[in-house]
Short mmCIF file of C-alpha atoms in Angstrom, two decimals:
data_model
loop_
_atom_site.label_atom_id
_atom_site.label_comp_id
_atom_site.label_asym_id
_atom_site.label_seq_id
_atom_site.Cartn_x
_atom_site.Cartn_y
_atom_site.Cartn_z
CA UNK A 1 106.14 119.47 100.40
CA UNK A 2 109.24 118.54 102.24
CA UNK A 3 110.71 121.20 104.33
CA UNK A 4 113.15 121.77 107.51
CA UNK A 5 112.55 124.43 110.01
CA UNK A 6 114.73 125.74 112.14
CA UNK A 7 114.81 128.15 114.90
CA UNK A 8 115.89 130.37 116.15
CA UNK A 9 117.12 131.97 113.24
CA UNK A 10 120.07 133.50 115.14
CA UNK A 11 121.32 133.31 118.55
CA UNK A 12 124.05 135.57 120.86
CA UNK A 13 125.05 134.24 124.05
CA UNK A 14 128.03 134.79 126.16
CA UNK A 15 130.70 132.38 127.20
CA UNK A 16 129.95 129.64 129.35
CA UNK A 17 126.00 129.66 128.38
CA UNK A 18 124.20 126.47 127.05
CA UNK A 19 122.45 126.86 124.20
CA UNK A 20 119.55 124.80 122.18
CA UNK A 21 118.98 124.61 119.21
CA UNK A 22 116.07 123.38 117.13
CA UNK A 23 115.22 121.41 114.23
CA UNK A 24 111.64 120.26 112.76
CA UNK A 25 110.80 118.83 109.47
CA UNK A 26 108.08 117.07 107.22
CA UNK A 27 109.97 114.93 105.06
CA UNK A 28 108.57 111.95 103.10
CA UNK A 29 110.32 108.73 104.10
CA UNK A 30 112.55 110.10 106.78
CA UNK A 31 116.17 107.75 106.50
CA UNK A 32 118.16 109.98 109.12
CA UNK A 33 118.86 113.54 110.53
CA UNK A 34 122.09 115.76 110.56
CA UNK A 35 124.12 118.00 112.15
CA UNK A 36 126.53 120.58 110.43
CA UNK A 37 128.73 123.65 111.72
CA UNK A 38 129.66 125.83 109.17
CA UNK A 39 132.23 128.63 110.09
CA UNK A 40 133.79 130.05 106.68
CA UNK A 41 132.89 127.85 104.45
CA UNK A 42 132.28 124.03 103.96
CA UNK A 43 129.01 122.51 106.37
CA UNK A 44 131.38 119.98 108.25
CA UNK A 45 129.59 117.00 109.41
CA UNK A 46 128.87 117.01 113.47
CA UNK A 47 126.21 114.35 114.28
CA UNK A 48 123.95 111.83 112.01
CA UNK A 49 120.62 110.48 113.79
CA UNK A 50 118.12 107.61 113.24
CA UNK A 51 116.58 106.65 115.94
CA UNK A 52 114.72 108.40 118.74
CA UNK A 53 115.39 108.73 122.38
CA UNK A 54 119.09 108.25 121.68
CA UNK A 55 121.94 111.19 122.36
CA UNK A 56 124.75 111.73 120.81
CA UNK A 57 127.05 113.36 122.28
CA UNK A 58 131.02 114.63 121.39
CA UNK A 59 132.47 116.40 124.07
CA UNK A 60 130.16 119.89 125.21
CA UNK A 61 127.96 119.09 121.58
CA UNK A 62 125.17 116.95 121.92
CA UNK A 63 121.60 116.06 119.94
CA UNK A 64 118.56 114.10 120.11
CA UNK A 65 115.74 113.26 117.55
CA UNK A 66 112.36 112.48 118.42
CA UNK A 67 111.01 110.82 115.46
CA UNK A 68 107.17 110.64 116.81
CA UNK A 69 107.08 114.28 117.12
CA UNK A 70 109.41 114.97 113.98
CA UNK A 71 112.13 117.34 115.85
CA UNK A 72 116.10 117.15 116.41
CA UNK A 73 117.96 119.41 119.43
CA UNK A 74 121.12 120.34 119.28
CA UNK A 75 122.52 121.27 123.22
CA UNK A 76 126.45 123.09 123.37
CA UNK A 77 126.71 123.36 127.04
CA UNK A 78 129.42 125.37 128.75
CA UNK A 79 129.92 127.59 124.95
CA UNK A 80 132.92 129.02 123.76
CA UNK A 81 134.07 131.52 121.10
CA UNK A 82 135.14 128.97 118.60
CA UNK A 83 131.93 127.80 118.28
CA UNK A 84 130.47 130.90 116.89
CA UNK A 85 129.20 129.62 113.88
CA UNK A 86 125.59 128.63 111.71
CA UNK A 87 124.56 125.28 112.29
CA UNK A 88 122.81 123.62 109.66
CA UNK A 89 119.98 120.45 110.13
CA UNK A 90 119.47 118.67 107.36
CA UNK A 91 117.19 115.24 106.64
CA UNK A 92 117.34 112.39 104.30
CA UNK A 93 114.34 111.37 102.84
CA UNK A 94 113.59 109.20 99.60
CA UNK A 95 116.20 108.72 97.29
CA UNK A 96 119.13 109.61 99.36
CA UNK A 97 118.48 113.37 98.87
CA UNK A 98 119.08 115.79 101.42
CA UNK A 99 117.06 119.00 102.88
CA UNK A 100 118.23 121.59 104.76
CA UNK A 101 117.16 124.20 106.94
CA UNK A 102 118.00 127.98 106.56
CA UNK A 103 120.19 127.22 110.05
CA UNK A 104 120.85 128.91 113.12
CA UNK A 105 123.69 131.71 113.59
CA UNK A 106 124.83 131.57 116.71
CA UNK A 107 127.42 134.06 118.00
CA UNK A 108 129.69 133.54 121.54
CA UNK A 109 130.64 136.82 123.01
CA UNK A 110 133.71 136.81 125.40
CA UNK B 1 141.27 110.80 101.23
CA UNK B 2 141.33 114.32 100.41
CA UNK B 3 137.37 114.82 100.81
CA UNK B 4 135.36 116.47 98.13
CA UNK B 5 137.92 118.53 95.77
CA UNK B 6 136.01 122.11 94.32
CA UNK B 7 137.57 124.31 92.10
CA UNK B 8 137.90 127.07 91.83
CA UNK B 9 137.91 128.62 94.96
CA UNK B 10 136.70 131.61 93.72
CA UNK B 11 135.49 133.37 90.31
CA UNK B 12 135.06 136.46 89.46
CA UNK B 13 133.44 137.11 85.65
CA UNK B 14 130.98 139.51 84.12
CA UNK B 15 127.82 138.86 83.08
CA UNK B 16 126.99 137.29 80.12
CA UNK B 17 130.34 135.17 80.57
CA UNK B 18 130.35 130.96 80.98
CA UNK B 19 131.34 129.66 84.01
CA UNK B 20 132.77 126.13 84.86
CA UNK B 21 132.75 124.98 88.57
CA UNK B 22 134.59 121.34 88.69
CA UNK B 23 134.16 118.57 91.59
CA UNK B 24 135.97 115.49 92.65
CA UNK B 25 134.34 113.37 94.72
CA UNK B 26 135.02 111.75 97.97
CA UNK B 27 136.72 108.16 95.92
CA UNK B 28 134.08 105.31 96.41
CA UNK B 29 130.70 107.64 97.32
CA UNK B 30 128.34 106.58 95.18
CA UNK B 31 125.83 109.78 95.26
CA UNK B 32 127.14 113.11 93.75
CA UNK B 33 125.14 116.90 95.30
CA UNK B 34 125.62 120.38 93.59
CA UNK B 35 123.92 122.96 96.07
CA UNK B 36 123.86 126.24 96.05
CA UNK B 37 124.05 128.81 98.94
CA UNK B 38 123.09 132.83 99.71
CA UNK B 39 122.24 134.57 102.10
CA UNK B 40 118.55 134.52 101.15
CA UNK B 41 118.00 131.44 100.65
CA UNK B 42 120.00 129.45 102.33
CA UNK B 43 121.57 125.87 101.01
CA UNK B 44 119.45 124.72 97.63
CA UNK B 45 120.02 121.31 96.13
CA UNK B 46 120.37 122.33 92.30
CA UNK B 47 121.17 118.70 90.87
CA UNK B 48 122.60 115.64 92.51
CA UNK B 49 123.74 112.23 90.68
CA UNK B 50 123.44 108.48 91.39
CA UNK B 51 126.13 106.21 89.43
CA UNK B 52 126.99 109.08 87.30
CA UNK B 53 123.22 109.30 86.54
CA UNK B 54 121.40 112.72 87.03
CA UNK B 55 118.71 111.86 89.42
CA UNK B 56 116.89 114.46 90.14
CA UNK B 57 117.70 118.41 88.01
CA UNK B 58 114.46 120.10 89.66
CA UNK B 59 116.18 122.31 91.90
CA UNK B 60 118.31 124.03 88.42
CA UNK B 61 116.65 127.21 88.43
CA UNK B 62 116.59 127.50 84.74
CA UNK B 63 118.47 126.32 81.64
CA UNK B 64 121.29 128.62 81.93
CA UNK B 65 122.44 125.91 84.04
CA UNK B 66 123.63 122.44 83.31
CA UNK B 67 125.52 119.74 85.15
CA UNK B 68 127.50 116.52 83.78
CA UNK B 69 128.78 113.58 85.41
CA UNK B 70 131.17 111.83 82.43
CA UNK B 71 132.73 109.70 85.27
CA UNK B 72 132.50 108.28 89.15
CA UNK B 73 135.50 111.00 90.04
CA UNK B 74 134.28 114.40 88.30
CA UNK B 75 131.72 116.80 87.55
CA UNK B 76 131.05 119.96 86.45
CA UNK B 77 128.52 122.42 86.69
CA UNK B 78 128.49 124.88 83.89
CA UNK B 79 126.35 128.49 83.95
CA UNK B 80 125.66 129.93 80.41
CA UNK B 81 125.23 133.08 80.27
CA UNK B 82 126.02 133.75 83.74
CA UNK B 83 124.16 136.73 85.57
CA UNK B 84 124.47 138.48 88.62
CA UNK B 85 122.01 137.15 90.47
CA UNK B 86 123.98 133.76 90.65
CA UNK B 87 126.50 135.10 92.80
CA UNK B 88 126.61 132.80 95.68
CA UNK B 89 128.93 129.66 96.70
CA UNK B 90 128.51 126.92 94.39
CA UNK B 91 128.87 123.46 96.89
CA UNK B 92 129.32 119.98 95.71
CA UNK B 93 128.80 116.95 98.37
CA UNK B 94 129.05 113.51 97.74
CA UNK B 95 128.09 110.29 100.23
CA UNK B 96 128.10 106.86 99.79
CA UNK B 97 124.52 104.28 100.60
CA UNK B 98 126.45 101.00 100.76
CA UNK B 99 128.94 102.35 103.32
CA UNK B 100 126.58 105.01 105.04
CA UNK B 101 128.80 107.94 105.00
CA UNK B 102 126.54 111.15 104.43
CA UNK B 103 127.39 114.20 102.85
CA UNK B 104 130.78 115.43 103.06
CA UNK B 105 131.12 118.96 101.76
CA UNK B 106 133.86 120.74 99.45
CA UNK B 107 135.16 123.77 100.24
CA UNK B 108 132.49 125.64 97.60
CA UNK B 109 133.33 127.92 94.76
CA UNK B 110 132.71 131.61 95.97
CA UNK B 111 131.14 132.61 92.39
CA UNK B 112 130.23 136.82 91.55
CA UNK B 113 129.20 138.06 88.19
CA UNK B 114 129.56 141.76 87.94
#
């Protein structure tokens, strides 16, 4: 069965902290891996992967996939309060169709 | 482009009621996604569409629940007899395989049946 795990489940860190964040999966015919941040509502689209060994990176986000050992990272280094939010992994796999993980809550104290 | 287009934005209805959540596509994206998200569980995929085409409807959890696709730039997703325990957001995505741009999100129908 296909499935994306992610951990940890939540996360509460204070400003300024870097933060990881995890993403495995089993997913028949793996196409590409990635990245949301949902705050109120709508996932909105951070990062798409396909190839290992290769960071992206946009501003204080960046991620990585490892393909061999079936695993995305997502660092936020120096965090702020704005980015208080659940990030969501998701993979493509046969068919164009998507899985996601349950995501990661991550809160930024002042 | 305006991105995925959901509406409502929110419904409220009793049980027993139909409900019609409505999506316009991203123009061009070639893939259509209904998903479904609570606390719980997390984002489902109920239904998504190729071309119009249902592709794959395992993820409707029962027959109270039926999607169409009539044309490239709308769909619906219709619950009959809704019941509480589909209170959630309702989410359509769409993306496009010849130009590689992955699911873009609407802003999700906040559904509760009292």
């Amino acid at each position: 069965e296909d499935k994306v795990v992610q951990s940890p489940l939540s996360l509460v860190v204070h400003e300024g902290d870097t933060v990881t964040l995890n993403c495995s999966y089993e997913v028949t015919n793996f196409r590409s891996l990635l990245w949301y941040k949902q705050e109120k509502k709508a996932p909105t689209f951070l990062f798409m992967l396909t190839s290992s060994g290769i960071e992206k990176k946009s501003g204080r986000l960046s991620s990585i996939l490892d393909k061999k050992e079936l695993f995305s990272i997502l660092n936020i280094t120096a965090t702020q309060t704005g980015d208080s939010a659940i990030y969501l992994c998701a993979v493509e796999g046969t068919g164009n169709q998507f899985y996601f993980g349950t995501g990661t809550s991550l809160t930024v104290i002042p | 482009d305006a991105g995925v287009i959901q509406s409502p934005r929110h419904e409220v209805t009793e049980m027993g009621q139909e409900v019609t959540l409505r999506c316009k596509p991203i123009s061009g994206h070639d893939y259509l996604f209904w998903y479904r998200q609570t606390m719980m569980r997390g984002l489902e995929l109920l239904i998504y569409f190729n071309n119009n085409v249902p592709i794959d409807d395992s993820g409707m959890p029962e027959d109270r629940f039926s999607a169409k696709m009539p044309n490239a730039s709308f769909s619906t997703l219709k619950i009959q007899p809704s019941e509480p325990r589909d209170s959630a957001v309702y989410f359509c995505a769409s993306s496009s395989v010849s130009t590689n741009e992955k699911l873009f999100f609407g802003s999700g129908t906040q559904l509760s049946v009292l």
